[in-house]
């Protein structure tokens, strides 16, 4: 495999969205490029990549923007998303999230009936995905799988050469496109259905479990605890780095 692709929120984080430092330690031991994929903005993804110490390659805005070799590539189109937002605003009290930084989609707070909104947009060229942290109004032609294919194209790879780990329904197409798709234990039921493997560990602990199964030579010989079963005790661990 040539690269490991990781979702951020709910995958390399705890439930409260704080980065799991054990997952970061495992990621830093990998000797293949690591790509971060998120529904969040490209600036957020890039900053996270720098803090973690990955390759800097990112898939942002649910595949609407990808960044490879410090060059951003815009795939999505926000115009139909704006029309859909204005339409839905007549029926729901919508609140945009990070509007100044999003270029291909509109993210809104999860405070309305998603199924009802989807039904209203059934004939439109946009859809709404739930990342678990926001609802994203985006083009039907764009998803993280499309973003993954663009990254592979830019690098001269096949998506079959990539391993993907995620947790949410907006990761479905990305797992389907990858050579190996892994869902962490807390993943959405839809994602678990398409995953090749589901970890026992949840959130960041699931990432640690997956990395150590994929790269057994990287397992930390000094760590006696089992991260897959330890995540529930982190809050009580006075030595755990937050």
Short mmCIF file of C-alpha atoms in Angstrom, two decimals, residues 50-192:
data_model
loop_
_atom_site.label_atom_id
_atom_site.label_comp_id
_atom_site.label_asym_id
_atom_site.label_seq_id
_atom_site.Cartn_x
_atom_site.Cartn_y
_atom_site.Cartn_z
CA UNK A 50 1.08 20.09 10.34
CA UNK A 51 0.36 19.57 14.03
CA UNK A 52 0.25 15.80 13.63
CA UNK A 53 3.26 15.72 11.34
CA UNK A 54 1.76 14.04 8.27
CA UNK A 55 2.53 14.54 4.57
CA UNK A 56 0.40 17.69 4.27
CA UNK A 57 -1.87 16.11 1.67
CA UNK A 58 -5.53 16.64 2.51
CA UNK A 59 -9.03 16.00 1.20
CA UNK A 60 -11.31 18.74 2.56
CA UNK A 61 -14.96 19.81 2.32
CA UNK A 62 -16.07 16.22 1.70
CA UNK A 63 -13.95 15.95 -1.42
CA UNK A 64 -14.68 19.43 -2.72
CA UNK A 65 -11.07 20.55 -2.27
CA UNK A 66 -7.87 18.51 -2.27
CA UNK A 67 -4.35 19.68 -1.52
CA UNK A 68 -1.27 17.91 -2.85
CA UNK A 69 2.28 19.33 -2.85
CA UNK A 70 0.94 22.59 -1.38
CA UNK A 71 -1.32 23.12 -4.40
CA UNK A 72 -5.08 23.28 -3.89
CA UNK A 73 -7.45 21.76 -6.45
CA UNK A 74 -11.10 22.82 -6.41
CA UNK A 75 -13.48 20.02 -7.43
CA UNK A 76 -16.84 21.14 -6.10
CA UNK A 77 -19.11 24.07 -6.97
CA UNK A 78 -20.79 26.04 -4.20
CA UNK A 79 -23.36 27.75 -6.50
CA UNK A 80 -26.07 25.05 -6.35
CA UNK A 81 -25.41 24.70 -2.62
CA UNK A 82 -26.25 28.38 -2.12
CA UNK A 83 -29.54 27.92 -3.97
CA UNK A 84 -30.37 24.88 -1.85
CA UNK A 85 -29.50 26.73 1.35
CA UNK A 86 -31.78 29.64 0.46
CA UNK A 87 -34.59 27.20 -0.29
CA UNK A 88 -34.18 25.26 2.95
CA UNK A 89 -33.91 28.47 4.94
CA UNK A 90 -37.58 29.09 4.19
CA UNK A 91 -38.47 25.90 6.07
CA UNK A 92 -35.77 25.55 8.75
CA UNK A 93 -33.79 27.80 11.06
CA UNK A 94 -30.37 27.24 9.49
CA UNK A 95 -27.04 28.35 10.92
CA UNK A 96 -23.96 28.30 8.70
CA UNK A 97 -20.64 27.02 10.06
CA UNK A 98 -17.33 28.51 8.87
CA UNK A 99 -18.93 30.26 5.87
CA UNK A 100 -15.90 32.46 5.20
CA UNK A 101 -13.62 29.46 4.66
CA UNK A 102 -15.80 27.06 2.66
CA UNK A 103 -15.54 27.23 -1.12
CA UNK A 104 -17.45 24.22 -2.43
CA UNK A 105 -20.16 23.42 0.12
CA UNK A 106 -22.23 24.87 2.95
CA UNK A 107 -22.02 23.35 6.43
CA UNK A 108 -24.87 23.99 8.85
CA UNK A 109 -25.62 23.14 12.44
CA UNK A 110 -27.38 19.82 13.08
CA UNK A 111 -30.58 21.34 14.49
CA UNK A 112 -33.26 20.29 11.98
CA UNK A 113 -34.83 17.14 10.54
CA UNK A 114 -32.30 15.75 8.06
CA UNK A 115 -34.63 13.26 6.41
CA UNK A 116 -37.22 15.97 5.79
CA UNK A 117 -34.62 18.28 4.28
CA UNK A 118 -33.27 15.50 2.06
CA UNK A 119 -36.76 14.78 0.80
CA UNK A 120 -37.17 18.44 -0.15
CA UNK A 121 -33.95 18.27 -2.19
CA UNK A 122 -34.63 14.89 -3.79
CA UNK A 123 -34.81 16.33 -7.29
CA UNK A 124 -31.94 18.78 -6.90
CA UNK A 125 -28.31 18.43 -7.94
CA UNK A 126 -27.19 18.70 -4.31
CA UNK A 127 -27.49 16.41 -1.32
CA UNK A 128 -26.92 16.66 2.43
CA UNK A 129 -24.48 14.43 4.31
CA UNK A 130 -24.12 14.07 8.05
CA UNK A 131 -20.53 14.08 9.28
CA UNK A 132 -21.68 13.56 12.85
CA UNK A 133 -20.65 17.11 13.69
CA UNK A 134 -22.46 19.12 10.99
CA UNK A 135 -24.83 18.74 8.05
CA UNK A 136 -23.10 19.47 4.74
CA UNK A 137 -24.99 20.75 1.69
CA UNK A 138 -22.85 19.71 -1.27
CA UNK A 139 -22.95 18.73 -4.92
CA UNK A 140 -24.11 15.18 -5.62
CA UNK A 141 -21.09 14.87 -7.90
CA UNK A 142 -18.66 15.41 -5.02
CA UNK A 143 -17.76 13.18 -2.09
CA UNK A 144 -14.64 11.97 -0.31
CA UNK A 145 -14.34 9.12 -2.79
CA UNK A 146 -14.07 11.65 -5.62
CA UNK A 147 -11.45 13.51 -3.60
CA UNK A 148 -9.52 10.27 -3.05
CA UNK A 149 -9.53 9.56 -6.78
CA UNK A 150 -8.21 13.08 -7.46
CA UNK A 151 -5.34 12.63 -5.00
CA UNK A 152 -4.47 9.28 -6.60
CA UNK A 153 -4.61 10.84 -10.07
CA UNK A 154 -2.28 13.68 -9.08
CA UNK A 155 0.23 11.22 -7.63
CA UNK A 156 -0.01 8.72 -10.46
CA UNK A 157 -1.45 6.05 -8.16
CA UNK A 158 -4.56 3.91 -8.08
CA UNK A 159 -7.04 4.21 -5.21
CA UNK A 160 -6.49 0.47 -4.83
CA UNK A 161 -3.06 1.42 -3.47
CA UNK A 162 -4.66 3.26 -0.52
CA UNK A 163 -5.94 2.24 2.90
CA UNK A 164 -8.78 4.35 4.33
CA UNK A 165 -10.01 4.59 7.92
CA UNK A 166 -13.19 6.48 8.81
CA UNK A 167 -16.23 6.66 11.07
CA UNK A 168 -19.14 8.45 9.38
CA UNK A 169 -21.59 8.16 6.49
CA UNK A 170 -19.63 10.79 4.57
CA UNK A 171 -16.73 8.31 4.46
CA UNK A 172 -18.73 5.61 2.63
CA UNK A 173 -17.65 6.41 -0.95
CA UNK A 174 -14.05 6.83 0.17
CA UNK A 175 -13.96 3.38 1.77
CA UNK A 176 -15.59 1.89 -1.31
CA UNK A 177 -12.96 3.42 -3.60
CA UNK A 178 -9.98 2.32 -1.51
CA UNK A 179 -8.02 -0.90 -1.74
CA UNK A 180 -8.80 -1.51 1.93
CA UNK A 181 -11.54 0.25 3.90
CA UNK A 182 -11.59 0.20 7.70
CA UNK A 183 -14.28 1.51 10.04
CA UNK A 184 -13.49 2.32 13.67
CA UNK A 185 -15.72 0.76 16.33
CA UNK A 186 -17.88 3.85 16.81
CA UNK A 187 -18.61 4.14 13.07
CA UNK A 188 -22.00 4.78 11.51
CA UNK A 189 -23.89 1.58 10.64
CA UNK A 190 -23.81 2.49 6.92
CA UNK A 191 -20.02 2.69 7.00
CA UNK A 192 -19.64 -0.61 8.83
#
